[in-house]
């Protein structure tokens, strides 16, 4: 199936070398570099289409989300800074009231990304602010370059995060740090973001792509069925208490014993072979 490309979002399917069954990583680039990849309605509807395509395309085993690099500036002008995504497009906020915003922010693209059954990695090189940080937090893993900056500046617009940021930041960072970010609107650098658990890894900008694609390719070699169960089960820890969550895990773990991939994985280990998954 051909990926749904638009002017503001491109999708490259990158073959995973160690798999000979057509497995790919989908490299998704939000492409509005002159507006620091800000999320306007074209971008958000493209993200939703991308998620639908990923779900329907078996060979896609992992998704990497990133922002387009700055374009060379016109003569005499300064270059735009590097950005993952510098937030929701603020020009779409002016003059709008709660009714319109409720429509825009209900059943939204960031929720679609969060609910995607396949693994995702945010590759952050530059500003990840507001809705941009919320896109990153809706991915499963975040890897950032040393020049990245993170923050929730909505408070400076008289707003709060609206794409689930208040909730997902609390689960990632804890209440205290999340509240500090939201209330101050201050940006933090990549090292601090890693220290507080906002990003998983930090690399030099020139090593970022390689680092992310290596991890995405590694994940893509696993059983997609087991990955789906792993994601669902870890997610249950966010909504269920410990006792219920442990029961959910026990059930998911036991159910995997009825799958072909568990037999394949265990036999491959015992025979010192590489598992050739059936993904079921
Ligand atoms: N929505 C719409 N446009 C945005 C944007 C956003 N969230 N973030 C940046 N842009 C646009 C700027 O308006 C500017 O457009 P122009 O060149 O046509 O005037 C362009 O992107 C480059 O940004 P600029 O502000 O000139 O870059 P900078 O290096 O001076 O500052 C930032 C970079 C990230 C500090 C600054 O752009 C910023 O504060 N952005 C808004 C962040 C924010 O509040 N996000 C939360 C939104 S809910």
CSV table of C-alpha atoms and ligand atoms in Angstrom, one decimal:
chain,number,residue,atom,x,y,z
A,1,UNK,CA,0.0,0.0,0.0
A,2,UNK,CA,1.4,3.4,-0.9
A,3,UNK,CA,2.0,5.7,2.0
A,4,UNK,CA,-0.3,8.8,2.2
A,5,UNK,CA,2.1,11.6,1.4
A,6,UNK,CA,1.1,15.2,1.6
A,7,UNK,CA,2.9,18.6,1.3
A,8,UNK,CA,3.2,18.8,5.1
A,9,UNK,CA,4.0,15.2,5.9
A,10,UNK,CA,6.3,12.7,4.1
A,11,UNK,CA,6.7,9.0,4.8
A,12,UNK,CA,9.8,7.0,3.8
A,13,UNK,CA,9.7,3.2,4.2
A,14,UNK,CA,13.2,2.1,5.2
A,15,UNK,CA,13.9,-1.6,4.7
A,16,UNK,CA,15.3,-3.4,7.8
A,17,UNK,CA,18.5,-5.1,6.5
A,18,UNK,CA,18.4,-8.1,8.9
A,19,UNK,CA,14.8,-9.1,7.7
A,20,UNK,CA,14.2,-10.6,4.3
A,21,UNK,CA,10.4,-10.5,4.5
A,22,UNK,CA,9.8,-6.9,3.5
A,23,UNK,CA,9.9,-5.5,7.0
A,24,UNK,CA,10.3,-1.7,7.1
A,25,UNK,CA,10.6,1.2,9.5
A,26,UNK,CA,8.3,4.1,8.5
A,27,UNK,CA,10.2,7.3,8.8
A,28,UNK,CA,7.5,10.1,9.1
A,29,UNK,CA,8.7,13.7,8.7
A,30,UNK,CA,6.5,16.6,9.6
A,31,UNK,CA,7.3,19.1,6.9
A,32,UNK,CA,6.7,22.8,7.6
A,33,UNK,CA,10.3,23.9,8.4
A,34,UNK,CA,9.6,27.6,7.7
A,35,UNK,CA,7.0,27.4,10.6
A,36,UNK,CA,9.2,25.2,12.7
A,37,UNK,CA,7.0,22.3,11.8
A,38,UNK,CA,4.0,23.8,13.7
A,39,UNK,CA,0.9,21.6,13.7
A,40,UNK,CA,-1.8,23.1,11.6
A,41,UNK,CA,-4.9,21.3,10.6
A,42,UNK,CA,-3.2,19.9,7.4
A,43,UNK,CA,-0.5,18.4,9.5
A,44,UNK,CA,-2.9,16.9,12.1
A,45,UNK,CA,-5.1,15.3,9.5
A,46,UNK,CA,-2.0,13.9,7.7
A,47,UNK,CA,-0.9,12.4,11.0
A,48,UNK,CA,-4.3,10.7,11.4
A,49,UNK,CA,-4.1,9.3,7.8
A,50,UNK,CA,-0.5,8.1,8.5
A,51,UNK,CA,-1.6,6.2,11.6
A,52,UNK,CA,-4.5,4.5,9.6
A,53,UNK,CA,-2.0,3.5,6.9
A,54,UNK,CA,0.5,2.2,9.5
A,55,UNK,CA,-2.2,0.1,11.1
A,56,UNK,CA,-3.2,-1.4,7.7
A,57,UNK,CA,0.3,-2.1,6.4
A,58,UNK,CA,1.7,-5.3,7.9
A,59,UNK,CA,5.3,-4.7,6.8
A,60,UNK,CA,5.6,-1.5,8.9
A,61,UNK,CA,6.9,-2.7,12.2
A,62,UNK,CA,8.1,0.5,13.8
A,63,UNK,CA,7.4,4.2,13.2
A,64,UNK,CA,9.9,7.1,13.6
A,65,UNK,CA,8.4,10.6,13.8
A,66,UNK,CA,10.6,13.6,13.2
A,67,UNK,CA,10.5,17.2,12.0
A,68,UNK,CA,12.0,18.5,8.7
A,69,UNK,CA,15.4,20.2,8.8
A,70,UNK,CA,15.5,24.0,8.2
A,71,UNK,CA,15.7,25.1,4.5
A,72,UNK,CA,18.6,27.2,3.3
A,73,UNK,CA,17.6,30.8,4.0
A,74,UNK,CA,17.0,33.4,1.3
A,75,UNK,CA,20.0,35.6,0.7
A,76,UNK,CA,20.5,38.1,3.5
A,77,UNK,CA,18.0,36.3,5.8
A,78,UNK,CA,18.9,34.3,8.9
A,79,UNK,CA,18.3,30.5,8.9
A,80,UNK,CA,15.3,29.2,10.8
A,81,UNK,CA,16.3,27.2,13.8
A,82,UNK,CA,16.1,23.4,14.0
A,83,UNK,CA,12.8,22.1,15.2
A,84,UNK,CA,11.0,18.8,15.9
A,85,UNK,CA,7.7,20.7,16.2
A,86,UNK,CA,7.3,24.1,17.8
A,87,UNK,CA,3.7,23.5,18.9
A,88,UNK,CA,0.2,23.8,17.6
A,89,UNK,CA,0.0,26.5,14.9
A,90,UNK,CA,-0.8,29.5,17.0
A,91,UNK,CA,-2.3,31.4,14.1
A,92,UNK,CA,-5.2,28.9,14.2
A,93,UNK,CA,-6.0,29.9,17.8
A,94,UNK,CA,-6.8,33.6,17.2
A,95,UNK,CA,-10.5,34.4,17.4
A,96,UNK,CA,-11.6,30.8,18.1
A,97,UNK,CA,-13.9,29.9,20.9
A,98,UNK,CA,-14.4,26.7,22.9
A,99,UNK,CA,-16.9,25.1,20.5
A,100,UNK,CA,-14.5,25.2,17.5
A,101,UNK,CA,-11.5,24.2,19.6
A,102,UNK,CA,-13.4,21.2,21.1
A,103,UNK,CA,-14.1,19.9,17.6
A,104,UNK,CA,-10.4,20.4,16.6
A,105,UNK,CA,-9.0,18.8,19.8
A,106,UNK,CA,-11.4,15.9,20.2
A,107,UNK,CA,-10.4,12.6,18.5
A,108,UNK,CA,-7.2,14.3,17.6
A,109,UNK,CA,-4.0,13.3,15.8
A,110,UNK,CA,-1.9,13.1,18.9
A,111,UNK,CA,-4.4,10.6,20.4
A,112,UNK,CA,-4.3,8.6,17.2
A,113,UNK,CA,-0.5,8.4,17.5
A,114,UNK,CA,-0.8,7.4,21.1
A,115,UNK,CA,-3.3,4.7,20.4
A,116,UNK,CA,-1.4,3.3,17.4
A,117,UNK,CA,-0.7,-0.4,18.1
A,118,UNK,CA,2.8,-0.4,16.7
A,119,UNK,CA,5.9,0.9,18.4
A,120,UNK,CA,7.0,4.5,17.7
A,121,UNK,CA,10.1,6.6,18.4
A,122,UNK,CA,10.2,10.5,18.4
A,123,UNK,CA,13.5,11.6,16.8
A,124,UNK,CA,13.9,15.1,18.2
A,125,UNK,CA,16.4,17.6,16.7
A,126,UNK,CA,15.6,21.1,17.9
A,127,UNK,CA,12.5,22.7,19.5
A,128,UNK,CA,9.9,20.3,20.9
A,129,UNK,CA,7.4,22.8,22.4
A,130,UNK,CA,3.7,22.6,23.4
A,131,UNK,CA,1.9,20.4,20.9
A,132,UNK,CA,5.3,19.3,19.6
A,133,UNK,CA,6.3,18.0,23.0
A,134,UNK,CA,2.9,16.3,23.1
A,135,UNK,CA,3.6,14.6,19.8
A,136,UNK,CA,6.9,13.4,21.3
A,137,UNK,CA,5.2,12.2,24.5
A,138,UNK,CA,2.6,10.2,22.4
A,139,UNK,CA,5.5,8.2,20.9
A,140,UNK,CA,6.8,5.3,22.9
A,141,UNK,CA,10.4,6.3,23.0
A,142,UNK,CA,12.1,9.7,22.6
A,143,UNK,CA,15.7,10.2,21.4
A,144,UNK,CA,17.0,13.8,21.1
A,145,UNK,CA,20.0,15.6,19.8
A,146,UNK,CA,22.1,17.7,22.2
A,147,UNK,CA,20.7,20.9,20.6
A,148,UNK,CA,17.1,20.1,21.4
A,149,UNK,CA,14.9,22.2,23.7
A,150,UNK,CA,11.7,21.1,25.4
A,151,UNK,CA,8.9,23.0,27.0
A,152,UNK,CA,5.2,23.7,27.4
A,153,UNK,CA,5.0,27.5,26.7
A,154,UNK,CA,1.2,27.5,26.5
A,155,UNK,CA,1.0,29.4,29.8
A,156,UNK,CA,2.5,32.4,28.0
A,157,UNK,CA,-0.6,32.3,25.6
A,158,UNK,CA,-3.0,32.1,28.5
A,159,UNK,CA,-3.5,28.4,27.9
A,160,UNK,CA,-2.5,24.9,29.1
A,161,UNK,CA,-1.5,21.9,27.1
A,162,UNK,CA,-4.5,20.5,25.2
A,163,UNK,CA,-3.3,17.3,23.5
A,164,UNK,CA,-2.9,15.2,26.6
A,165,UNK,CA,0.3,16.9,27.8
A,166,UNK,CA,-0.8,17.5,31.4
A,167,UNK,CA,-1.6,13.8,31.8
A,168,UNK,CA,1.3,12.2,29.9
A,169,UNK,CA,3.9,14.5,31.4
A,170,UNK,CA,2.7,13.6,34.9
A,171,UNK,CA,3.1,9.9,34.1
A,172,UNK,CA,6.5,10.4,32.5
A,173,UNK,CA,8.0,13.0,34.9
A,174,UNK,CA,5.9,12.9,38.1
A,175,UNK,CA,3.5,15.6,39.2
A,176,UNK,CA,6.1,18.0,40.6
A,177,UNK,CA,8.3,18.4,37.4
A,178,UNK,CA,5.3,18.3,35.1
A,179,UNK,CA,3.7,21.2,37.1
A,180,UNK,CA,6.9,23.2,37.0
A,181,UNK,CA,7.2,22.9,33.2
A,182,UNK,CA,3.5,23.8,32.7
A,183,UNK,CA,3.4,26.7,35.2
A,184,UNK,CA,6.7,28.3,34.2
A,185,UNK,CA,6.5,27.7,30.5
A,186,UNK,CA,10.4,27.6,30.6
A,187,UNK,CA,12.4,25.5,28.2
A,188,UNK,CA,14.8,22.8,29.3
A,189,UNK,CA,17.8,21.4,27.3
A,190,UNK,CA,18.3,17.9,26.2
A,191,UNK,CA,20.6,16.8,29.1
A,192,UNK,CA,18.0,18.1,31.7
A,193,UNK,CA,15.2,16.4,29.7
A,194,UNK,CA,17.1,13.1,29.9
A,195,UNK,CA,17.9,13.6,33.6
A,196,UNK,CA,14.2,14.0,34.4
A,197,UNK,CA,13.1,11.1,32.2
A,198,UNK,CA,11.5,13.1,29.4
A,199,UNK,CA,13.9,11.6,26.8
A,200,UNK,CA,15.4,8.2,26.7
A,201,UNK,CA,18.7,9.1,25.0
A,202,UNK,CA,20.6,12.1,23.9
A,203,UNK,CA,23.2,12.1,21.0
A,204,UNK,CA,25.2,14.5,18.9
A,205,UNK,CA,23.0,15.9,16.1
A,206,UNK,CA,25.1,14.1,13.4
A,207,UNK,CA,24.6,10.7,15.2
A,208,UNK,CA,20.9,11.1,15.8
A,209,UNK,CA,19.5,9.5,12.7
A,210,UNK,CA,21.8,6.4,13.0
A,211,UNK,CA,21.0,6.0,16.7
A,212,UNK,CA,17.3,6.2,16.1
A,213,UNK,CA,17.2,3.9,13.0
A,214,UNK,CA,19.4,1.3,14.8
A,215,UNK,CA,16.9,1.2,17.6
A,216,UNK,CA,13.9,1.2,15.3
A,217,UNK,CA,15.4,-1.6,13.2
A,218,UNK,CA,16.1,-3.6,16.3
A,219,UNK,CA,12.5,-3.3,17.5
A,220,UNK,CA,11.3,-4.1,14.0
A,221,UNK,CA,13.0,-7.5,14.1
A,222,UNK,CA,10.8,-8.7,17.0
A,223,UNK,CA,7.4,-10.4,16.8
A,224,UNK,CA,4.9,-7.6,15.9
A,225,UNK,CA,2.2,-9.5,17.8
A,226,UNK,CA,4.3,-9.7,21.0
A,227,UNK,CA,5.2,-6.0,20.6
A,228,UNK,CA,1.5,-5.1,20.4
A,229,UNK,CA,0.8,-7.1,23.6
A,230,UNK,CA,3.8,-5.5,25.3
A,231,UNK,CA,2.6,-2.0,24.5
A,232,UNK,CA,-1.0,-2.7,25.6
A,233,UNK,CA,0.2,-4.3,28.8
A,234,UNK,CA,2.6,-1.5,29.8
A,235,UNK,CA,-0.2,1.0,29.0
A,236,UNK,CA,-2.5,-0.8,31.4
A,237,UNK,CA,0.0,0.3,34.2
A,238,UNK,CA,-1.1,4.0,33.5
A,239,UNK,CA,-4.8,3.4,34.0
A,240,UNK,CA,-5.0,0.4,36.4
A,241,UNK,CA,-3.8,0.1,40.0
A,242,UNK,CA,-1.0,-2.3,40.8
A,243,UNK,CA,-3.1,-5.3,41.7
A,244,UNK,CA,-5.3,-5.0,38.6
A,245,UNK,CA,-2.3,-4.3,36.5
A,246,UNK,CA,-0.4,-7.4,37.7
A,247,UNK,CA,-3.5,-9.5,36.9
A,248,UNK,CA,-3.7,-7.9,33.4
A,249,UNK,CA,0.0,-8.8,32.9
A,250,UNK,CA,-0.5,-12.4,34.1
A,251,UNK,CA,-3.3,-12.8,31.6
A,252,UNK,CA,-1.4,-11.3,28.7
A,253,UNK,CA,1.7,-13.4,29.5
A,254,UNK,CA,-0.4,-16.6,29.7
A,255,UNK,CA,-2.2,-15.8,26.4
A,256,UNK,CA,1.2,-15.5,24.6
A,257,UNK,CA,1.8,-19.2,25.4
A,258,UNK,CA,-1.0,-20.0,22.9
A,259,UNK,CA,0.8,-18.1,20.1
A,260,UNK,CA,2.9,-19.5,17.3
A,261,UNK,CA,5.6,-16.9,18.0
A,262,UNK,CA,6.2,-18.1,21.5
A,263,UNK,CA,7.0,-21.6,20.2
A,264,UNK,CA,9.1,-20.1,17.4
A,265,UNK,CA,11.0,-17.9,19.9
A,266,UNK,CA,11.6,-20.5,22.5
A,267,UNK,CA,12.7,-23.2,19.9
A,268,UNK,CA,15.0,-20.7,18.2
A,269,UNK,CA,16.7,-19.9,21.5
A,270,UNK,CA,17.2,-23.6,22.4
A,271,UNK,CA,18.5,-24.4,18.9
A,272,UNK,CA,20.7,-21.2,18.9
A,273,UNK,CA,18.9,-20.0,15.7
A,274,UNK,CA,17.4,-16.7,14.8
A,275,UNK,CA,13.6,-16.6,15.3
A,276,UNK,CA,11.6,-16.3,12.1
A,277,UNK,CA,8.4,-14.9,13.4
A,278,UNK,CA,4.9,-15.5,12.0
A,279,UNK,CA,3.8,-12.3,13.9
A,280,UNK,CA,0.9,-14.2,15.5
B,1,LIG,N1,2.7,28.4,15.5
B,1,LIG,C1,2.8,29.1,14.3
B,1,LIG,N2,4.0,29.6,13.8
B,1,LIG,C2,5.1,29.3,14.5
B,1,LIG,C3,5.1,28.6,15.7
B,1,LIG,C4,3.8,28.1,16.2
B,1,LIG,N3,3.7,27.4,17.3
B,1,LIG,N4,6.3,28.5,16.2
B,1,LIG,C5,7.1,29.2,15.3
B,1,LIG,N5,6.4,29.7,14.3
B,1,LIG,C6,6.8,30.4,13.1
B,1,LIG,C7,7.1,31.9,13.5
B,1,LIG,O1,6.0,32.7,13.5
B,1,LIG,C8,8.1,32.2,12.4
B,1,LIG,O2,7.3,32.5,11.2
B,1,LIG,P1,7.7,33.7,10.2
B,1,LIG,O3,9.2,33.4,9.9
B,1,LIG,O4,6.8,33.5,9.0
B,1,LIG,O5,7.5,35.0,11.0
B,1,LIG,C9,8.8,31.0,12.1
B,1,LIG,O6,8.0,29.9,12.7
B,1,LIG,C10,10.2,30.9,12.8
B,1,LIG,O7,10.0,31.1,14.2
B,1,LIG,P2,10.8,32.4,14.9
B,1,LIG,O8,9.9,32.7,16.1
B,1,LIG,O9,11.1,33.5,14.0
B,1,LIG,O10,12.1,31.6,15.4
B,1,LIG,P3,13.0,32.0,16.6
B,1,LIG,O11,14.3,31.3,16.5
B,1,LIG,O12,13.0,33.5,16.8
B,1,LIG,O13,12.2,31.4,17.9
B,1,LIG,C11,10.9,29.8,19.1
B,1,LIG,C12,12.0,30.1,18.0
B,1,LIG,C13,10.6,28.3,19.1
B,1,LIG,C14,11.4,30.2,20.5
B,1,LIG,C15,9.6,30.7,18.8
B,1,LIG,O14,9.3,30.4,17.4
B,1,LIG,C16,8.4,30.3,19.6
B,1,LIG,O15,8.3,30.7,20.7
B,1,LIG,N6,7.4,29.6,19.0
B,1,LIG,C17,6.1,29.3,19.6
B,1,LIG,C18,6.3,28.2,20.7
B,1,LIG,C19,5.0,28.0,21.4
B,1,LIG,O16,4.4,28.8,22.1
B,1,LIG,N7,4.4,26.8,21.2
B,1,LIG,C20,3.2,26.4,21.8
B,1,LIG,C21,2.1,26.6,21.0
B,1,LIG,S1,0.6,26.0,21.7
